[in-house]
CSV table of C-alpha atoms in Angstrom, one decimal:
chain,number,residue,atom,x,y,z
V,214,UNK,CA,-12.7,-1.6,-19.3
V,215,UNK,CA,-10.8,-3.9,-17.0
V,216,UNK,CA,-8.3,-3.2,-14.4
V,217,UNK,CA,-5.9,-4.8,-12.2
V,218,UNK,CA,-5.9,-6.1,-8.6
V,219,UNK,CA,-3.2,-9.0,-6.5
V,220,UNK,CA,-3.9,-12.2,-5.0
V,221,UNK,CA,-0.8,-13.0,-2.6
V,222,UNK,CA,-0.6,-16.7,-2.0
V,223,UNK,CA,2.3,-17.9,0.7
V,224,UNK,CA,4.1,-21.2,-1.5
V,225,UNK,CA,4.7,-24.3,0.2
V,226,UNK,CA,8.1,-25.4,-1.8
V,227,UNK,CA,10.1,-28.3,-1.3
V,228,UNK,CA,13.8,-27.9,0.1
V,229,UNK,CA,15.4,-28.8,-4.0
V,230,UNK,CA,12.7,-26.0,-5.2
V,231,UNK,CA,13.4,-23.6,-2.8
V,232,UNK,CA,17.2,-23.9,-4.0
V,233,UNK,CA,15.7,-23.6,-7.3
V,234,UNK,CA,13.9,-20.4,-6.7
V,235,UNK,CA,16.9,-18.5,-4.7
V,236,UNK,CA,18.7,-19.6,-8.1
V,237,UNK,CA,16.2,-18.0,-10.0
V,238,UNK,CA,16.0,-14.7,-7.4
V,239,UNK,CA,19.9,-14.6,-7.5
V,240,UNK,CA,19.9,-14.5,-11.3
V,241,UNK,CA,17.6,-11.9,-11.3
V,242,UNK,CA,20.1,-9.9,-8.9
V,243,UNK,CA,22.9,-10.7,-11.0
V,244,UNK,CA,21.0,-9.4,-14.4
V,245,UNK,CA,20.3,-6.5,-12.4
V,246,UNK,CA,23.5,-5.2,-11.3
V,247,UNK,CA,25.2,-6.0,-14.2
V,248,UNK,CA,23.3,-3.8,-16.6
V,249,UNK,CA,23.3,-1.5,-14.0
V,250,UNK,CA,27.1,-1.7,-14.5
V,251,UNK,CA,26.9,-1.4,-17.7
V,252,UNK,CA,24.9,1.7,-17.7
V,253,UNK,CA,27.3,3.6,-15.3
V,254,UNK,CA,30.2,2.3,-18.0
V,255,UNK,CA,28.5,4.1,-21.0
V,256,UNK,CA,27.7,7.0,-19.1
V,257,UNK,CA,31.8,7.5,-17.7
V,258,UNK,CA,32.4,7.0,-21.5
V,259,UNK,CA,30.1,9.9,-22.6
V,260,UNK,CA,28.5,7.4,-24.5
V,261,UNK,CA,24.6,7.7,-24.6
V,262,UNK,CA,23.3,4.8,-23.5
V,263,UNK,CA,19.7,3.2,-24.2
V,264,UNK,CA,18.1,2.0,-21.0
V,265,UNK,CA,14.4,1.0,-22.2
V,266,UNK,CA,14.0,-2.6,-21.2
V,267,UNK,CA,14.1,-4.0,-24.9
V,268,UNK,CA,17.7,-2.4,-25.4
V,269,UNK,CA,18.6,-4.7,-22.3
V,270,UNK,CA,17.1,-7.7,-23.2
V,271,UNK,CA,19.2,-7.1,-26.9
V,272,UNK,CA,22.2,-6.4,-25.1
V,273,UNK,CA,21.8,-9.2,-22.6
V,274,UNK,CA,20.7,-11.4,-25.6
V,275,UNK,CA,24.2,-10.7,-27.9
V,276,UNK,CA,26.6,-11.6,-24.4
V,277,UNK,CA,24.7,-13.6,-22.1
V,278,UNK,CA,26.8,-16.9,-23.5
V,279,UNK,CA,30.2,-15.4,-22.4
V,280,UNK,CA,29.3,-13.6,-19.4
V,281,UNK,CA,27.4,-16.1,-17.7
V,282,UNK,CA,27.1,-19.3,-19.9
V,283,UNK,CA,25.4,-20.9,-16.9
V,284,UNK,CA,21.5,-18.3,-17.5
V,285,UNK,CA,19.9,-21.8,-18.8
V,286,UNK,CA,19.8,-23.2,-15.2
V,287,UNK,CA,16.7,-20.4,-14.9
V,288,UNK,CA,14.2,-19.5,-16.6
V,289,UNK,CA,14.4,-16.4,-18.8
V,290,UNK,CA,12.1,-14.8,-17.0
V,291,UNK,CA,13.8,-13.8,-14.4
V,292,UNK,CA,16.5,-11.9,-15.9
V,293,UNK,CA,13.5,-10.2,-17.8
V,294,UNK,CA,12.3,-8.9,-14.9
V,295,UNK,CA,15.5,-7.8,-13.6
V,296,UNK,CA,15.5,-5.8,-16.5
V,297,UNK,CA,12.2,-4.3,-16.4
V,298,UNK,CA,13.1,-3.0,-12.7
V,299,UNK,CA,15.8,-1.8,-13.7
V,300,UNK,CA,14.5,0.2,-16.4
V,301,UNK,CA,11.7,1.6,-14.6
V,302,UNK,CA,14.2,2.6,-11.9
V,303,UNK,CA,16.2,4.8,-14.3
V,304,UNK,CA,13.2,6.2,-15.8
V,305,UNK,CA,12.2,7.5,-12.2
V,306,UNK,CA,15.6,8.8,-11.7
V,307,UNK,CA,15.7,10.9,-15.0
V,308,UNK,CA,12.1,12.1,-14.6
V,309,UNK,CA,13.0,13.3,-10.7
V,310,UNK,CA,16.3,15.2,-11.9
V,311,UNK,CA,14.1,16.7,-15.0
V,312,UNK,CA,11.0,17.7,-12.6
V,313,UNK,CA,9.1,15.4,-14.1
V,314,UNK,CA,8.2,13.0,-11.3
V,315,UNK,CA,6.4,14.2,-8.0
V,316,UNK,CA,7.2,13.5,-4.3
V,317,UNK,CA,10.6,13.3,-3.2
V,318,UNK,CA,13.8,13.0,-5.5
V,319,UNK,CA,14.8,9.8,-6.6
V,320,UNK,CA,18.5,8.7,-6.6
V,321,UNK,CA,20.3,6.5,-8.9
V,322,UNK,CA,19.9,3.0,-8.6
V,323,UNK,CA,22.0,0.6,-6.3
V,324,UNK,CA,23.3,-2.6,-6.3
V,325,UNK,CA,21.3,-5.3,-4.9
V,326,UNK,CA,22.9,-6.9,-2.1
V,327,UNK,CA,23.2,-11.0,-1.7
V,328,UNK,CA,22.8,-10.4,2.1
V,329,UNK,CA,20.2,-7.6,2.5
V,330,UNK,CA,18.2,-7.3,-0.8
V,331,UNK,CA,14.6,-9.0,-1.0
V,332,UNK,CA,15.3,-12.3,-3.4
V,333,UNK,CA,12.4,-12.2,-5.9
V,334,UNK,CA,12.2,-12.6,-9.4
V,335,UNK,CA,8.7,-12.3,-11.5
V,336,UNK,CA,6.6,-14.1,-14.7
V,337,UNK,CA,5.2,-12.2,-17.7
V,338,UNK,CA,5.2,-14.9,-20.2
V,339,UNK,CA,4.8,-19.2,-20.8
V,340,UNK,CA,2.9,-21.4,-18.9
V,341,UNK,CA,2.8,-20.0,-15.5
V,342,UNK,CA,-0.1,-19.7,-13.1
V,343,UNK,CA,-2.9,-21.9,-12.1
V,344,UNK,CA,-2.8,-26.2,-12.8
V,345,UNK,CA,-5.8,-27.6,-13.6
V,346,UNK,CA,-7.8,-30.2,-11.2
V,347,UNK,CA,-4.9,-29.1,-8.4
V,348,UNK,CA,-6.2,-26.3,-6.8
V,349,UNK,CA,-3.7,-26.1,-4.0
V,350,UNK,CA,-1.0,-25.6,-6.3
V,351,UNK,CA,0.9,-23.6,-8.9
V,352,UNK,CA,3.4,-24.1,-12.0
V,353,UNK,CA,6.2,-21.9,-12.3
V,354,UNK,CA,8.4,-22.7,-15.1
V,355,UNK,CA,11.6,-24.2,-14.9
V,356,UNK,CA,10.5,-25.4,-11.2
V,357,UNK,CA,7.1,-26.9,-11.6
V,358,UNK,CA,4.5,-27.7,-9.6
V,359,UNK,CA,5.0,-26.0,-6.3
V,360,UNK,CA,2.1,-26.4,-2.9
V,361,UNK,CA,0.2,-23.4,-2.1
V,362,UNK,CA,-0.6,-22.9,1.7
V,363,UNK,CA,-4.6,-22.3,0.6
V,364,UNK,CA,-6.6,-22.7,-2.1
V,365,UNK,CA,-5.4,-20.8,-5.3
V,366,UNK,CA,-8.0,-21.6,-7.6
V,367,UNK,CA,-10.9,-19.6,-5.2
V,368,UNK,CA,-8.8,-17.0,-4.9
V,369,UNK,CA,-8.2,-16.4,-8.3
V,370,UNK,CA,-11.8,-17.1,-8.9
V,371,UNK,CA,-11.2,-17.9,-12.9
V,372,UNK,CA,-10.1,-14.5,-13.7
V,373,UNK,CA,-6.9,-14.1,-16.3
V,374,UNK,CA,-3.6,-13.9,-14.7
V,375,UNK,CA,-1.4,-11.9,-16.0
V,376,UNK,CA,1.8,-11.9,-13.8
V,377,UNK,CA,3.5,-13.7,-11.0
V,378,UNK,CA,5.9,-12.4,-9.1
V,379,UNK,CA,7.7,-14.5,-6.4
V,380,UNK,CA,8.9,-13.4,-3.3
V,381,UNK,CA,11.0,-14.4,0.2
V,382,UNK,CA,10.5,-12.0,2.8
V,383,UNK,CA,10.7,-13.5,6.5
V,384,UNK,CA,12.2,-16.8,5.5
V,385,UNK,CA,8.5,-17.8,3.5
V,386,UNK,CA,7.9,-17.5,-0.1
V,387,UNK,CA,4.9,-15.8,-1.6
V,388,UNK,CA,3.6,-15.4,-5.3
V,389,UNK,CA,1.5,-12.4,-5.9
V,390,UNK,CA,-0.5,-13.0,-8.9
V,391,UNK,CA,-1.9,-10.1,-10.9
V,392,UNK,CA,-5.6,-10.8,-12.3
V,393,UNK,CA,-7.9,-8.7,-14.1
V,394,UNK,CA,-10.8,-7.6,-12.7
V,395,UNK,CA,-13.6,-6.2,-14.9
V,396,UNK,CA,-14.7,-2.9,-13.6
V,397,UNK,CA,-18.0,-2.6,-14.9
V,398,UNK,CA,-19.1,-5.9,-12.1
V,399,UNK,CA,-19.7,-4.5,-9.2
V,400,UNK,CA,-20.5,-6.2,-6.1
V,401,UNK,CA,-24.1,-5.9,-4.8
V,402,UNK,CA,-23.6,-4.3,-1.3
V,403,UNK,CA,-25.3,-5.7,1.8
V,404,UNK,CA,-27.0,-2.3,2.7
V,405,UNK,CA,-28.0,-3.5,5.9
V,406,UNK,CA,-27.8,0.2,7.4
V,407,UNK,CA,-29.6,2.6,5.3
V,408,UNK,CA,-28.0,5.9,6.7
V,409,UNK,CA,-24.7,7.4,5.9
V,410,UNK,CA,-21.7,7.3,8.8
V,411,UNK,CA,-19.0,9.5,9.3
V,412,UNK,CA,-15.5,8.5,10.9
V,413,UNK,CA,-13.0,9.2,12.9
V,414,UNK,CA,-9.9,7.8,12.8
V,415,UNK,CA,-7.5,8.3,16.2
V,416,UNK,CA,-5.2,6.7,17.7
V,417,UNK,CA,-7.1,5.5,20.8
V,418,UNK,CA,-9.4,3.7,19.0
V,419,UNK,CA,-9.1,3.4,15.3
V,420,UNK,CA,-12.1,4.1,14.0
V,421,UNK,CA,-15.4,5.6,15.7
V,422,UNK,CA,-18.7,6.1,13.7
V,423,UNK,CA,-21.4,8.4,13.6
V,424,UNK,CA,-23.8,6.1,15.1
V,425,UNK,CA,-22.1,5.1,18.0
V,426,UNK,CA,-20.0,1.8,16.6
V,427,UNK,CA,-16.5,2.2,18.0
V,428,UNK,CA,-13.6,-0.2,16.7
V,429,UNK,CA,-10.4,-0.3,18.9
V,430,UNK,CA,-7.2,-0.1,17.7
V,431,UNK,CA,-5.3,-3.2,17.8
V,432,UNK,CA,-2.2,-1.6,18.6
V,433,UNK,CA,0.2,-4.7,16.6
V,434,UNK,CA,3.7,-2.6,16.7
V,435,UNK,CA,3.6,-1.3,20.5
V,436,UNK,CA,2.2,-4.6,21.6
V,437,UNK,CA,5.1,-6.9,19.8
V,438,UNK,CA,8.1,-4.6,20.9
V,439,UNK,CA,9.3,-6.4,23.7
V,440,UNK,CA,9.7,-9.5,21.5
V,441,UNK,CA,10.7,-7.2,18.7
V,442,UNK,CA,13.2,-5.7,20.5
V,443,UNK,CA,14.7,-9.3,22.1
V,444,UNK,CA,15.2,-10.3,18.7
V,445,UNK,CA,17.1,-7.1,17.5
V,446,UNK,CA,19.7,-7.8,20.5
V,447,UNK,CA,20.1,-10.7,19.6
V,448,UNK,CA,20.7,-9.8,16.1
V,449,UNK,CA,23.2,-6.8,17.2
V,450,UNK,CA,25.1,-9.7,19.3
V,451,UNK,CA,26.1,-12.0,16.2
V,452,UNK,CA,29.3,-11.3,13.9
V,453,UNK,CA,27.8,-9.9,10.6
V,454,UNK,CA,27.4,-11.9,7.3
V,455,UNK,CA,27.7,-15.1,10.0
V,456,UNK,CA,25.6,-18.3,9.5
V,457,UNK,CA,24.1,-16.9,12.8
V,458,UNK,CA,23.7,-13.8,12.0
V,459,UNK,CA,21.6,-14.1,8.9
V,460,UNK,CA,19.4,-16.9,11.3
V,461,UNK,CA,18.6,-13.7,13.8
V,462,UNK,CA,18.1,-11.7,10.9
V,463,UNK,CA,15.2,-13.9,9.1
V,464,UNK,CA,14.0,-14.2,13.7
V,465,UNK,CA,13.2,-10.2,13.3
V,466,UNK,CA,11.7,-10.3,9.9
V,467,UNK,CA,9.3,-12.5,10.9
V,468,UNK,CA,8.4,-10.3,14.0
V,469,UNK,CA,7.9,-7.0,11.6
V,470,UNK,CA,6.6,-9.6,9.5
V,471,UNK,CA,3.7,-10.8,12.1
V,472,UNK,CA,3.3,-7.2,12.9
V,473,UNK,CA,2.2,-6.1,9.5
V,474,UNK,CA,0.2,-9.1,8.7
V,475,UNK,CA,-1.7,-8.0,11.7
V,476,UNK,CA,-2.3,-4.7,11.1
V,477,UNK,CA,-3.1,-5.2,7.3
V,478,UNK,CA,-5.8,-7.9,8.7
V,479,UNK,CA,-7.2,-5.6,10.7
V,480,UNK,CA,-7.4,-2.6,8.6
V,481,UNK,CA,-8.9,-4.9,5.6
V,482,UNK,CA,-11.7,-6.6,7.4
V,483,UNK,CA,-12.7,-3.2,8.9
V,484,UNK,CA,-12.8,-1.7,5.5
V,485,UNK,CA,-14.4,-4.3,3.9
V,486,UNK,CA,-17.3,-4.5,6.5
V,487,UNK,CA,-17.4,-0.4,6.5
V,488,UNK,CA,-17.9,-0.6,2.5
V,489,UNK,CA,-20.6,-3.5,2.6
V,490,UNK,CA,-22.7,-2.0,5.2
V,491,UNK,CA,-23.2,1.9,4.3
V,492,UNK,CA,-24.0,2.9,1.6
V,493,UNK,CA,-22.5,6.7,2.4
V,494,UNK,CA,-19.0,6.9,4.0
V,495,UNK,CA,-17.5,10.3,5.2
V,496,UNK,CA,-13.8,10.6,6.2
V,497,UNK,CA,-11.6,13.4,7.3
V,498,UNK,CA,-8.2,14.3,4.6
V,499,UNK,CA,-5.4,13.3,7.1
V,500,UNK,CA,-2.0,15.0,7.4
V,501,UNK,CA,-0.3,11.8,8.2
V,502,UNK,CA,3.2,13.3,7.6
V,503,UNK,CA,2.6,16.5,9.7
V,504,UNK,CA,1.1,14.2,12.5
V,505,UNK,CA,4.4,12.8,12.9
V,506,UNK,CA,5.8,15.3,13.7
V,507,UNK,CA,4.6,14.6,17.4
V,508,UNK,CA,7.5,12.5,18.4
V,509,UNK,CA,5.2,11.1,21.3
V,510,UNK,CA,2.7,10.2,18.7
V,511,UNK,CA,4.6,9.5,16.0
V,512,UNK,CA,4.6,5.5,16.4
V,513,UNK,CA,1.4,5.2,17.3
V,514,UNK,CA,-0.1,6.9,14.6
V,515,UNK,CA,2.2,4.9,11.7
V,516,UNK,CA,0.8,2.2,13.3
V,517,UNK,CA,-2.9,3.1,13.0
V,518,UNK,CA,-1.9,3.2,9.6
V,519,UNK,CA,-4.4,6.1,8.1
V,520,UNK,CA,-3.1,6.7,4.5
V,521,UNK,CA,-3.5,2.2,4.1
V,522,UNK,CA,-7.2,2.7,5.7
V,523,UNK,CA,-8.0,5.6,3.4
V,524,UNK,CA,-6.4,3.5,0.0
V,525,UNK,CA,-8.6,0.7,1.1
V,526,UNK,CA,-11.8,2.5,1.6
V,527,UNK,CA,-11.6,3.9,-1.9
V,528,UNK,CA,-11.7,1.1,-4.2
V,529,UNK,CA,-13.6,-1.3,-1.7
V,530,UNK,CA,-16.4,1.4,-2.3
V,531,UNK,CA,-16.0,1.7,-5.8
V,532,UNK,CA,-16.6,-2.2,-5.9
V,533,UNK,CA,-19.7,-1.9,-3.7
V,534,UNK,CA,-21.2,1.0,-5.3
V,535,UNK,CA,-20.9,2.7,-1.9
V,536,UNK,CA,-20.1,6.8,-2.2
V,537,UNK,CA,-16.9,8.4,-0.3
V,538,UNK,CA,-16.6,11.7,0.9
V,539,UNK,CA,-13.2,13.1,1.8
V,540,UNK,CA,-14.0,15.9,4.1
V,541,UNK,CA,-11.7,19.2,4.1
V,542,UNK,CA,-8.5,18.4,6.7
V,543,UNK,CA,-8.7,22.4,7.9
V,544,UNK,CA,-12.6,21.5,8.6
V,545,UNK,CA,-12.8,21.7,12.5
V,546,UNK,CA,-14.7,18.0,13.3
V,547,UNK,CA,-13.5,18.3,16.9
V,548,UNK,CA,-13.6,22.0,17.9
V,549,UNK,CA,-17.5,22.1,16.4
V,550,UNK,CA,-20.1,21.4,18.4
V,551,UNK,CA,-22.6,18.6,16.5
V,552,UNK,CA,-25.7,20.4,18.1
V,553,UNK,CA,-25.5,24.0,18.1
V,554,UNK,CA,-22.6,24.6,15.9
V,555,UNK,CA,-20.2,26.8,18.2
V,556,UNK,CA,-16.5,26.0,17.2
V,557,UNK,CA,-14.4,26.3,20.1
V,558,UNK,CA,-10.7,28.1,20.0
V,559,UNK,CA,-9.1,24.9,21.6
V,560,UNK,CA,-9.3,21.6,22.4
V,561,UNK,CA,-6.1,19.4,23.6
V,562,UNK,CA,-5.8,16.1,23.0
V,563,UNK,CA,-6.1,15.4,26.8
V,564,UNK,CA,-9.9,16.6,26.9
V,565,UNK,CA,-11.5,13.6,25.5
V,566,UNK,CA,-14.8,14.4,26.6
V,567,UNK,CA,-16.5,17.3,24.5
V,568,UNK,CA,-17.7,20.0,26.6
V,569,UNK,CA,-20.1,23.0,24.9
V,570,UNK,CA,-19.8,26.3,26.7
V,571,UNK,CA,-23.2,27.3,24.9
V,572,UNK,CA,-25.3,24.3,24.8
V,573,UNK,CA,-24.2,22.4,27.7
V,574,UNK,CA,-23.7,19.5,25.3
V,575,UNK,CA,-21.1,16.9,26.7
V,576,UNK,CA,-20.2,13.8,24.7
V,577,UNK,CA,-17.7,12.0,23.5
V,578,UNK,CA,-15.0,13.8,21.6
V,579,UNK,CA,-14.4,11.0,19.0
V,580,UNK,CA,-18.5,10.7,18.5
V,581,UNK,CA,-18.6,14.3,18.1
V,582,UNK,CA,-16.4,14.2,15.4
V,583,UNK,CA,-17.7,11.5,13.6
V,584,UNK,CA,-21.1,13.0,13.9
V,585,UNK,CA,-19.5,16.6,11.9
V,586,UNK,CA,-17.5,14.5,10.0
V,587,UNK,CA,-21.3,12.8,9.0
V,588,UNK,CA,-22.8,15.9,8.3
V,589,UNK,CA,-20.1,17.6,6.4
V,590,UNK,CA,-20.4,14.5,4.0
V,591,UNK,CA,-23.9,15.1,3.4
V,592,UNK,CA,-23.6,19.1,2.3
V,593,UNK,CA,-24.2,20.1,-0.9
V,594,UNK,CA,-21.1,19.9,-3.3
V,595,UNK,CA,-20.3,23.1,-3.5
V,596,UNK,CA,-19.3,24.2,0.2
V,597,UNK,CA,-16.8,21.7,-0.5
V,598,UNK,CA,-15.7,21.5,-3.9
V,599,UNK,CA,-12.0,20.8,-4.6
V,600,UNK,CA,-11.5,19.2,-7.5
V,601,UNK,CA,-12.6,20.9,-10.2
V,602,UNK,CA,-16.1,23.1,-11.7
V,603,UNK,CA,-19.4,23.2,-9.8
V,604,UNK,CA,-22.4,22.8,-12.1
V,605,UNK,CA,-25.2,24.3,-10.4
V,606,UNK,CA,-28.7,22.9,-10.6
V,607,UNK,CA,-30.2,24.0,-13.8
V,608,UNK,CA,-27.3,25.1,-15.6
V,609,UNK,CA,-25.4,23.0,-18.2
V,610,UNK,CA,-22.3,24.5,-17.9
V,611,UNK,CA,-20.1,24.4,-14.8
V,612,UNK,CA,-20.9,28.2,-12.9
V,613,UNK,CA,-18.3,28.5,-10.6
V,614,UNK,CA,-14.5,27.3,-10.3
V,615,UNK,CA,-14.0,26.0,-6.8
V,616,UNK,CA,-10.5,27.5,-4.5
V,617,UNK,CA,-8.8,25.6,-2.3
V,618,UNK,CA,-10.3,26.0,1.3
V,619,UNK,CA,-12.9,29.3,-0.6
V,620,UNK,CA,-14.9,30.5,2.5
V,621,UNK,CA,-18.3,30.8,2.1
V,622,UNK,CA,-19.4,34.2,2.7
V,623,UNK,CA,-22.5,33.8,0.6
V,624,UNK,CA,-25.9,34.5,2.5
V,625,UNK,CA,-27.3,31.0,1.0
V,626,UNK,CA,-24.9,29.0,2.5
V,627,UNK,CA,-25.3,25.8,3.7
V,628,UNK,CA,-23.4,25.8,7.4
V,629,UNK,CA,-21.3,22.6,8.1
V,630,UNK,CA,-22.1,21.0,11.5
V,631,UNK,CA,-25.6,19.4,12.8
V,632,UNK,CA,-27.1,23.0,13.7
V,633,UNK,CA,-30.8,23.1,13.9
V,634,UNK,CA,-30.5,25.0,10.5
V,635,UNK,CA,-29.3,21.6,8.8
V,636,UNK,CA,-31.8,19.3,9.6
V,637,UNK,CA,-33.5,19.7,6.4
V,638,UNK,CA,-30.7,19.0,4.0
């Protein structure tokens, strides 16, 4: 079985083949909203139309000499992908109106904007990709050779590409390339801690482990707004659609552009080391979305970016052969006590020490998470089973089907939290 991952390389064009590939990105655009023009035409007609992808490309194939007899300047590629967006675009429409499609409705389609739309364009067929003996570069047809800013071949590490798709965002090009990856390889882990670890993300540090390890949050959104917000004054100052104006405009992409790239740098190397180093992670389910609703916390936990941390953890363990536990989100890590268990009624955000009325236990209140989040990863599966039958020990058949958040009442039962009761599990 193989599967999928994307190596994004940032391209190094010359000033002719950066011409070259805003042509090719602007006939992508134009491919786009013109079958998205004709579309809305069939459908004012009662006509039924056919939006698959191949019913395009037929369409565009039978008129593409009258209406623009200029497409051989660019590859064909690009207005193939124009149409495969396109296509997939409607497809999420029509599944959101017929409750087909999760998450939040889906609209129609718009047009893509010269001005504000991200110029890209993509390639799913000829001779794209790698060049041979040049491993600082890649061929994109109708282009050719174009400098890489690092080295494409190591990054690619011989594996099959099977798609390019180009990319200007913050004045730079980038070409994403889409390799297979064979899932049945999986990268020895370095295992040089032999324990499991629990963490907890905040948003005072970003991540603190069960053993004490506490990594700091880097902060990249609250610490660029003052040049962020220079730039965006600037921007508000200049006559829209100006020469100017669109110069200001590529000044604050490339601040939210720095921002993300540090962020993302951050998040990835911490993942990376978590899944290389235990080989037993344990993690709490986040409400991001409800913890936004905090307006005084709001920015600072987008910018922690949880949901991107989680994502990453889960198929950077998969790769090591490391185990993830997702702990329950209603599962009181802070509120319990890691010695004696005692779950206290409250506990503000202000107390960040961890005081136990019964014990006399004070520590940390991050640790103290960590350390329940730890222990809660290390219960037997059924205490915390979610997604789907519980096979008990012995039995060949699945014995009980788990509820969301089922109490346990059960005079057996395991009790989450480092109680003198759990040392033996």
């Amino acid at each position: 079985m193989t599967a999928y991952e994307a190596v994004r390389i940032r391209l190094d064009p010359t000033p002719r083949q950066e011409r070259m590939l805003m042509s090719h990105a602007g006939a992508a655009r134009f491919a786009y909203n013109l079958m998205l023009t004709h579309v809305t035409r069939q459908l004012s007609l009662g006509e039924r139309p056919d939006w698959t992808m191949y019913a395009m490309r037929r369409w565009w194939n039978e008129w593409k000499q009258e209406i623009a007899p200029w497409w051989r300047q660019n590859s064909k590629e690009a207005y193939n992908s124009a149409f495969e967006w396109l296509s997939l675009a409607l497809k999420n429409w029509s599944d959101s109106r017929k409750g087909r499609r999760c998450g939040r409705p889906v609209g129609w389609p718009r047009y893509k904007s010269k001005r504000t739309s991200i110029p890209r364009f993509a390639y799913t067929t000829g001779s794209f990709g790698l060049i041979d003996g040049d491993p600082k570069a890649l061929r994109l047809p109708r282009i050719g050779r174009v400098h890489c800013m690092e080295n494409a071949a190591r990054l690619v590490r011989g594996r099959r590409i099977v798609r390019m798709t180009v990319t200007r965002r913050a004045g730079a090009w980038y070409a994403a390339l889409t390799v297979e990856r064979d899932t049945h390889r999986r990268t020895t882990p370095c295992a040089r801690r032999g324990y499991p670890v629990g963490v907890d993300l905040g948003v005072k540090t970003l991540a603190t482990l069960s053993d004490g390890t506490v990594f700091p949050n880097p902060h990249a959104y609250a610490r660029s707004q003052r040049k962020l917000r220079r730039a965006q004054q600037t921007l508000s100052r200049r006559e829209r659609g100006s020469n100017r104006w669109g110069r200001s405009l590529d000044r604050v992409r490339r601040v939210h552009m720095r921002i993300t790239g540090q962020r993302a740098d951050h998040v990835g190397k911490l993942t990376a080391w978590l899944a290389a180093t235990y080989p037993s992670i344990s993690i709490e389910d986040l409400n991001v979305q409800g913890m936004t609703h905090n307006h005084r916390l709001a920015k600072h936990v987008l910018d922690a970016d949880f949901a991107e941390f989680r994502r990453q953890l889960e198929y950077k363990t998969a790769r090591t052969g490391a185990r993830l536990h997702v702990i329950d989100r209603w599962y009181p890590s802070s509120k319990t006590c890691h010695r004696c268990g005692t779950v206290k009624a409250k506990l503000p955000l202000s107390e960040r020490v961890y005081h136990c009325d019964k014990c006399g236990l004070t520590v940390d209140r991050d640790l103290n998470a960590a350390i329940n989040i730890m222990v809660a990863g290390s219960a037997p599966e059924t205490l915390n089973a979610r997604g789907g039958d519980v096979r008990r020990p012995g039995s060949p058949e699945a014995t009980q089907t788990p509820v969301k958040r089922e109490p346990s009442r059960r005079a057996n039962a395991v009790r989450l939290g480092a109680a003198p009761g759990n040392r033996g599990m």
